[in-house]
Amino acid sequence: METLGYVNTGEGPRFSILGIGVEDKVAVVEGDTGFWAIVDAHRIPSLLEDSLLKEFESHREEFAREMETLRFKLPPSAVYFNPTERCNFDCTYCYLPREIRKNGISMTPGEVCEALGILLDFFHEVLGEGATPQVIFHGSEPMMAKEAVFEGIERFHGRFLFGIQTNATLLTPEDLDFIKKHQVGLGISLDGPVEEIANRTRKSWSGKGGFKKVLEVIETLEDYPAYNVITTVTKENVHVLRELIGFYHQLHVPVIMLNPVRCTQEGGRRAKPDDGVFLKAMTQALDYSYQLYEQSQRKVVVANFANIMAGILGPTGRRLMCDISPCGGGRCFFALAATFDVYPCSEFIGIPEFKAGNIRETPLSRILKSEPIQKVTSRKVEDIIPCRDCAIRHFCGAPCPAEVYMLNGDLNTPAPFCEFYQGLIRYAFKCIALKREDAYMWDGWDEETQVSYEYQSA
């Protein structure tokens, strides 16, 4: 038929068919716009000749505009603020250079407040006076500059949405009271359900792990909704991801992340699990989280997977901007180092060529237009082989540019976890086909997402 010929000319939409592990069902994806539909496999020829193509064409411009806005037109609204270069831990896979973590500088309370004042003026200029941008105190270990961080939160309370990402070993009961009082988001790192595994990768300079202390902190946060636990997945813990789900569920942890280790530094590269091993362990863990939800009606939201689901179900519903290209670095957020220097993202701190400017010397609006930032914000899957022809390129984004650069000396290369991301996205489509998305998504996700189009297969 004429319409089928149009599909195959290369001038029109290019539909790809993905097996998703559900009998008689496949996902049909149009890679340029992220349009998709789950259909009966035997009906593909008639759908492509008739209803699916017509429906897509009638909404094509709308889909393209939405993707264009998501990828290129969002203003910066957050900063990862590293108030210190130092850390009390020497984690084997850290993406920051060892020397600065051991001997680096820290900001004083006055310097943190000075920086927050500069940031507030910038965000009000970009977002408007009523905006409440996000500041996430990040690491190295921000609690190495605890006095400065808490002074900043106290002084600027209500003008920023504050968060702290920490290894939790320096937190006291008084610190936790302060955090709860000021409604600060808290991200805690833990890499295993038992001490032996967790302490293999996350340990102090003297070799002592923090499992027991972190567990104590988590147990005191049971009634605090604004916290999550981040697990970095390595060769050391990839085999216990299912057990981790049960462990976090038992502790009533509301949100976790099972993040692939970043290969930015040599330690991370050595710790990287095999993609196939990781994918199998991850999907088994997610299957188990669904079983636990069915039994208890209580979720353990795996945020990095939920974000992939959100990117499929409604692209603008993403909460994280790592799995889209350009990624959020230098675009939706940026990183501020203890030196007052700006980088596209915390992953780039320690890579000198991506230092974009100093906020004491140069306006942020100019820094964010500098060459180091532009290199990252112009990194698109369309410029990466083979990503440019991949059907799921806008659900993956070929992350992470920092690790890609450190691995290859070139930003325009595929992600080191390519096979893992492919499999995880197919698994996400499987969950959608089985109508399980609510079990994996954060509460209220559907209220945050506006349906612009829903395909109904006859």
Coordinates of N, CA, C and O in Angstrom, one line a residue, residues 81-192:
F81 N 25.8 21.4 45.0 CA 26.7 22.3 45.7 C 27.7 21.4 46.6 O 27.2 20.8 47.5
N82 N 28.9 21.4 46.2 CA 29.9 20.7 46.9 C 30.7 21.7 47.8 O 31.6 22.3 47.4
P83 N 30.3 21.8 49.1 CA 30.9 22.7 50.0 C 32.3 22.3 50.5 O 32.9 23.1 51.1
T84 N 32.7 21.1 50.2 CA 34.0 20.7 50.6 C 34.5 19.7 49.5 O 33.7 19.0 48.9
E85 N 35.8 19.7 49.4 CA 36.4 18.7 48.5 C 36.7 17.4 49.2 O 37.0 16.4 48.7
R86 N 36.7 17.5 50.6 CA 37.1 16.4 51.4 C 36.0 15.3 51.7 O 34.9 15.7 51.7
C87 N 36.5 14.1 52.0 CA 35.6 13.1 52.5 C 36.2 12.3 53.5 O 37.5 12.1 53.5
N88 N 35.4 11.8 54.5 CA 36.0 10.9 55.5 C 36.0 9.5 55.1 O 36.5 8.6 55.8
F89 N 35.5 9.2 53.9 CA 35.6 7.8 53.3 C 36.5 7.8 52.1 O 36.6 8.8 51.4
D90 N 36.9 6.6 51.8 CA 37.8 6.4 50.6 C 37.1 5.2 49.8 O 37.7 4.2 49.7
C91 N 35.9 5.5 49.3 CA 35.2 4.5 48.6 C 36.0 4.0 47.3 O 36.5 4.9 46.6
T92 N 36.0 2.8 47.0 CA 36.8 2.2 46.0 C 36.5 2.8 44.6 O 37.3 2.8 43.7
Y93 N 35.2 3.2 44.4 CA 34.8 3.5 43.0 C 34.5 5.0 42.9 O 33.9 5.4 41.9
C94 N 34.9 5.8 43.8 CA 34.5 7.3 43.8 C 34.9 7.9 42.5 O 36.0 7.7 41.9
Y95 N 34.0 8.8 42.0 CA 34.3 9.5 40.7 C 35.2 10.7 40.9 O 35.5 11.3 39.9
L96 N 35.5 11.1 42.1 CA 36.3 12.2 42.4 C 37.8 11.7 42.7 O 38.0 10.7 43.3
P97 N 38.7 12.5 42.2 CA 40.1 12.1 42.5 C 40.5 11.9 43.9 O 40.0 12.7 44.8
R98 N 41.3 11.0 44.2 CA 41.6 10.6 45.6 C 42.3 11.8 46.4 O 42.0 12.0 47.5
E99 N 43.2 12.5 45.7 CA 44.0 13.5 46.3 C 43.1 14.6 46.9 O 43.3 15.1 48.1
I100 N 42.1 15.1 46.1 CA 41.3 16.2 46.7 C 40.4 15.7 47.8 O 40.0 16.4 48.7
R101 N 39.9 14.4 47.7 CA 39.1 13.9 48.8 C 39.8 13.8 50.1 O 39.3 13.9 51.1
K102 N 41.1 13.6 50.0 CA 41.9 13.4 51.2 C 42.5 14.8 51.7 O 42.5 15.0 53.0
N103 N 42.9 15.7 50.8 CA 43.6 16.9 51.3 C 42.9 18.2 50.8 O 43.6 19.2 50.8
G104 N 41.7 18.1 50.2 CA 41.1 19.3 49.6 C 40.7 20.3 50.6 O 40.8 20.2 51.8
I105 N 40.1 21.4 50.1 CA 39.6 22.5 50.9 C 38.1 22.4 51.2 O 37.4 21.6 50.6
S106 N 37.7 23.2 52.2 CA 36.3 23.3 52.6 C 35.9 24.7 52.7 O 36.7 25.6 53.1
M107 N 34.7 25.0 52.4 CA 34.1 26.4 52.6 C 33.9 26.7 54.0 O 33.5 25.8 54.8
T108 N 34.0 27.9 54.4 CA 33.5 28.4 55.7 C 32.0 28.7 55.6 O 31.4 28.8 54.5
P109 N 31.4 28.9 56.8 CA 30.0 29.3 56.8 C 29.7 30.5 56.0 O 28.7 30.6 55.2
G110 N 30.6 31.5 56.1 CA 30.5 32.7 55.3 C 30.6 32.5 53.8 O 29.8 33.1 53.1
E111 N 31.4 31.6 53.4 CA 31.6 31.3 52.0 C 30.4 30.6 51.4 O 29.9 30.9 50.3
V112 N 29.8 29.6 52.2 CA 28.6 28.9 51.7 C 27.5 29.9 51.6 O 26.8 29.9 50.6
C113 N 27.3 30.9 52.5 CA 26.3 31.8 52.4 C 26.5 32.8 51.3 O 25.6 33.3 50.6
E114 N 27.8 33.2 51.1 CA 28.1 34.0 49.9 C 27.7 33.4 48.6 O 27.1 34.0 47.7
A115 N 28.0 32.1 48.5 CA 27.7 31.4 47.3 C 26.2 31.2 47.1 O 25.6 31.4 46.0
L116 N 25.5 30.9 48.2 CA 24.0 30.8 48.1 C 23.4 32.1 47.7 O 22.4 32.1 46.9
G117 N 23.9 33.2 48.1 CA 23.4 34.5 47.7 C 23.5 34.8 46.2 O 22.6 35.2 45.5
I118 N 24.7 34.4 45.7 CA 24.9 34.5 44.2 C 24.0 33.6 43.5 O 23.4 34.0 42.5
L119 N 23.8 32.4 44.0 CA 22.9 31.4 43.3 C 21.5 31.9 43.3 O 20.8 31.8 42.3
L120 N 21.1 32.4 44.4 CA 19.7 32.9 44.5 C 19.4 34.0 43.6 O 18.4 34.0 42.9
D121 N 20.3 35.0 43.5 CA 20.1 36.1 42.5 C 20.0 35.5 41.1 O 19.2 36.0 40.3
F122 N 20.9 34.6 40.8 CA 20.9 34.0 39.4 C 19.5 33.3 39.1 O 18.9 33.5 38.1
F123 N 19.1 32.4 40.1 CA 17.9 31.7 39.8 C 16.7 32.6 39.8 O 15.7 32.3 39.0
H124 N 16.6 33.6 40.5 CA 15.5 34.6 40.5 C 15.5 35.3 39.1 O 14.4 35.6 38.6
E125 N 16.7 35.6 38.6 CA 16.8 36.2 37.3 C 16.2 35.3 36.2 O 15.6 35.7 35.3
V126 N 16.5 34.0 36.3 CA 16.2 33.0 35.3 C 14.7 32.5 35.5 O 14.0 32.3 34.5
L127 N 14.3 32.2 36.7 CA 13.1 31.6 37.0 C 12.0 32.5 37.5 O 10.8 32.2 37.6
G128 N 12.4 33.7 38.0 CA 11.4 34.6 38.6 C 11.6 34.7 40.1 O 12.1 33.8 40.7
E129 N 11.1 35.8 40.7 CA 11.3 36.1 42.1 C 10.7 35.0 43.0 O 11.1 34.7 44.1
G130 N 9.5 34.5 42.6 CA 8.8 33.5 43.4 C 9.3 32.1 43.4 O 8.8 31.2 44.1
A131 N 10.3 31.8 42.6 CA 10.8 30.5 42.4 C 11.5 30.0 43.6 O 12.1 30.7 44.3
T132 N 11.5 28.7 43.8 CA 12.3 28.0 44.9 C 13.1 27.0 44.3 O 12.8 25.8 44.2
P133 N 14.3 27.3 43.8 CA 15.2 26.4 43.2 C 15.8 25.4 44.2 O 15.7 25.6 45.4
Q134 N 16.3 24.3 43.6 CA 16.9 23.2 44.5 C 18.4 23.4 44.7 O 19.1 23.8 43.7
V135 N 18.8 23.2 45.9 CA 20.3 23.1 46.2 C 20.5 21.8 46.9 O 19.9 21.5 48.0
I136 N 21.3 20.9 46.3 CA 21.6 19.6 46.9 C 23.1 19.7 47.3 O 24.0 19.8 46.5
F137 N 23.3 19.7 48.6 CA 24.7 19.6 49.1 C 25.2 18.2 48.9 O 24.6 17.2 49.3
H138 N 26.3 18.2 48.1 CA 26.7 17.0 47.5 C 28.2 16.7 47.9 O 28.8 17.5 48.6
G139 N 28.8 15.7 47.3 CA 30.1 15.3 47.8 C 31.1 15.1 46.7 O 30.7 15.1 45.5
S140 N 32.2 14.9 47.2 CA 32.8 14.4 48.4 C 31.7 14.3 49.5 O 30.6 13.9 49.3
E141 N 32.0 14.5 50.8 CA 31.1 14.4 51.9 C 30.7 15.7 52.5 O 31.5 16.3 53.2
P142 N 29.5 16.2 52.2 CA 29.2 17.6 52.7 C 29.2 17.8 54.2 O 29.4 18.9 54.7
M143 N 29.0 16.7 54.9 CA 29.0 16.8 56.4 C 30.4 17.0 57.0 O 30.6 17.3 58.2
M144 N 31.4 17.0 56.1 CA 32.8 17.4 56.5 C 32.8 19.0 56.7 O 33.7 19.5 57.3
A145 N 31.8 19.6 56.1 CA 31.6 21.1 56.3 C 30.2 21.3 56.9 O 29.5 22.2 56.5
K146 N 29.9 20.5 57.9 CA 28.6 20.5 58.5 C 28.2 21.9 59.0 O 27.0 22.4 58.7
E147 N 29.0 22.6 59.7 CA 28.7 23.9 60.3 C 28.3 24.9 59.2 O 27.3 25.6 59.3
A148 N 29.1 24.8 58.1 CA 28.8 25.8 57.0 C 27.5 25.4 56.3 O 26.7 26.3 55.9
V149 N 27.3 24.1 56.1 CA 26.1 23.7 55.4 C 24.8 24.1 56.2 O 23.9 24.6 55.7
F150 N 24.9 23.8 57.5 CA 23.7 24.1 58.3 C 23.5 25.6 58.5 O 22.3 26.0 58.6
E151 N 24.5 26.4 58.5 CA 24.4 27.8 58.5 C 23.7 28.3 57.2 O 22.8 29.1 57.3
G152 N 24.1 27.8 56.1 CA 23.4 28.1 54.8 C 22.0 27.7 54.8 O 21.1 28.5 54.4
I153 N 21.7 26.5 55.3 CA 20.3 26.1 55.3 C 19.4 27.0 56.2 O 18.3 27.4 55.9
E154 N 20.0 27.3 57.4 CA 19.3 28.2 58.4 C 19.0 29.5 57.8 O 17.9 30.1 57.8
R155 N 20.0 30.1 57.2 CA 19.9 31.5 56.7 C 19.0 31.6 55.5 O 18.3 32.6 55.3
F156 N 19.0 30.6 54.6 CA 18.3 30.6 53.3 C 17.0 29.7 53.4 O 16.5 29.4 52.3
H157 N 16.6 29.3 54.5 CA 15.4 28.4 54.7 C 14.2 29.1 54.0 O 13.9 30.3 54.3
G158 N 13.5 28.3 53.2 CA 12.3 28.8 52.5 C 12.6 29.4 51.2 O 11.7 29.6 50.4
R159 N 13.9 29.8 50.9 CA 14.2 30.4 49.6 C 14.8 29.4 48.6 O 14.9 29.6 47.4
F160 N 15.3 28.2 49.1 CA 15.7 27.1 48.3 C 15.0 25.8 48.9 O 14.6 25.8 50.0
L161 N 14.9 24.8 48.0 CA 14.6 23.5 48.4 C 15.9 22.8 48.6 O 16.6 22.5 47.7
F162 N 16.2 22.5 49.9 CA 17.5 21.9 50.2 C 17.5 20.4 50.3 O 16.5 19.8 50.7
G163 N 18.6 19.8 49.9 CA 18.8 18.4 50.0 C 20.3 18.2 50.4 O 21.2 19.0 50.2
I164 N 20.6 17.0 51.0 CA 21.9 16.6 51.4 C 22.1 15.2 51.0 O 21.3 14.3 51.3
Q165 N 23.2 15.0 50.2 CA 23.6 13.6 49.9 C 24.8 13.2 50.7 O 25.8 13.9 50.6
T166 N 24.7 12.2 51.5 CA 25.7 11.9 52.5 C 25.9 10.4 52.8 O 25.1 9.6 52.5
N167 N 27.1 10.1 53.3 CA 27.4 8.7 53.7 C 26.8 8.4 55.1 O 26.8 7.3 55.5
A168 N 26.3 9.5 55.7 CA 25.5 9.4 57.0 C 26.4 9.1 58.2 O 25.8 9.1 59.3
T169 N 27.6 8.8 58.1 CA 28.4 8.4 59.2 C 28.8 9.5 60.2 O 29.2 9.3 61.3
L170 N 28.6 10.8 59.7 CA 28.9 11.9 60.6 C 27.6 12.6 61.2 O 27.7 13.6 61.9
L171 N 26.5 12.0 60.9 CA 25.2 12.6 61.4 C 25.0 12.2 62.8 O 25.1 11.0 63.2
T172 N 24.6 13.2 63.6 CA 24.3 13.0 65.0 C 22.8 13.1 65.2 O 22.1 13.6 64.3
P173 N 22.2 12.7 66.3 CA 20.8 12.9 66.5 C 20.3 14.3 66.4 O 19.3 14.6 65.9
E174 N 21.2 15.2 66.9 CA 20.9 16.7 66.8 C 20.9 17.1 65.3 O 20.0 17.9 64.9
D175 N 21.8 16.6 64.5 CA 21.8 16.9 63.1 C 20.5 16.4 62.4 O 19.9 17.2 61.6
L176 N 20.0 15.2 62.8 CA 18.8 14.7 62.2 C 17.6 15.5 62.6 O 16.7 15.8 61.8
D177 N 17.6 16.0 63.8 CA 16.5 16.9 64.3 C 16.5 18.2 63.4 O 15.5 18.7 63.0
F178 N 17.7 18.7 63.2 CA 17.8 20.0 62.4 C 17.3 19.7 61.0 O 16.6 20.5 60.4
I179 N 17.7 18.6 60.4 CA 17.3 18.2 59.0 C 15.8 18.1 58.9 O 15.1 18.6 58.0
K180 N 15.2 17.4 59.9 CA 13.7 17.2 59.9 C 13.0 18.6 60.1 O 12.0 18.8 59.5
K181 N 13.5 19.4 61.0 CA 12.9 20.7 61.3 C 12.8 21.5 60.1 O 11.8 22.2 59.8
H182 N 13.9 21.5 59.3 CA 14.0 22.4 58.1 C 13.6 21.6 56.8 O 13.7 22.2 55.7
Q183 N 13.0 20.4 57.0 CA 12.5 19.7 55.9 C 13.5 19.5 54.7 O 13.1 19.7 53.6
V184 N 14.7 19.1 55.1 CA 15.7 18.9 54.1 C 15.6 17.5 53.5 O 15.5 16.6 54.3
G185 N 15.7 17.4 52.2 CA 15.8 16.1 51.6 C 17.1 15.4 52.0 O 18.1 16.1 52.0
L186 N 17.0 14.1 52.2 CA 18.2 13.4 52.6 C 18.5 12.2 51.8 O 17.6 11.3 51.7
G187 N 19.6 12.1 51.2 CA 20.0 10.9 50.4 C 21.2 10.3 51.1 O 22.2 10.9 51.5
I188 N 21.0 9.0 51.4 CA 22.0 8.2 52.2 C 22.6 7.1 51.3 O 21.8 6.4 50.6
S189 N 23.9 6.9 51.4 CA 24.5 5.8 50.6 C 24.7 4.6 51.4 O 25.2 4.6 52.6
L190 N 24.4 3.5 50.8 CA 24.6 2.1 51.5 C 24.6 1.1 50.4 O 23.8 1.1 49.5
D191 N 25.6 0.2 50.4 CA 25.9 -0.7 49.3 C 25.6 -2.2 49.6 O 26.0 -3.0 48.7
G192 N 24.9 -2.5 50.6 CA 24.7 -3.9 50.9 C 23.7 -4.1 52.0 O 23.6 -3.3 52.9

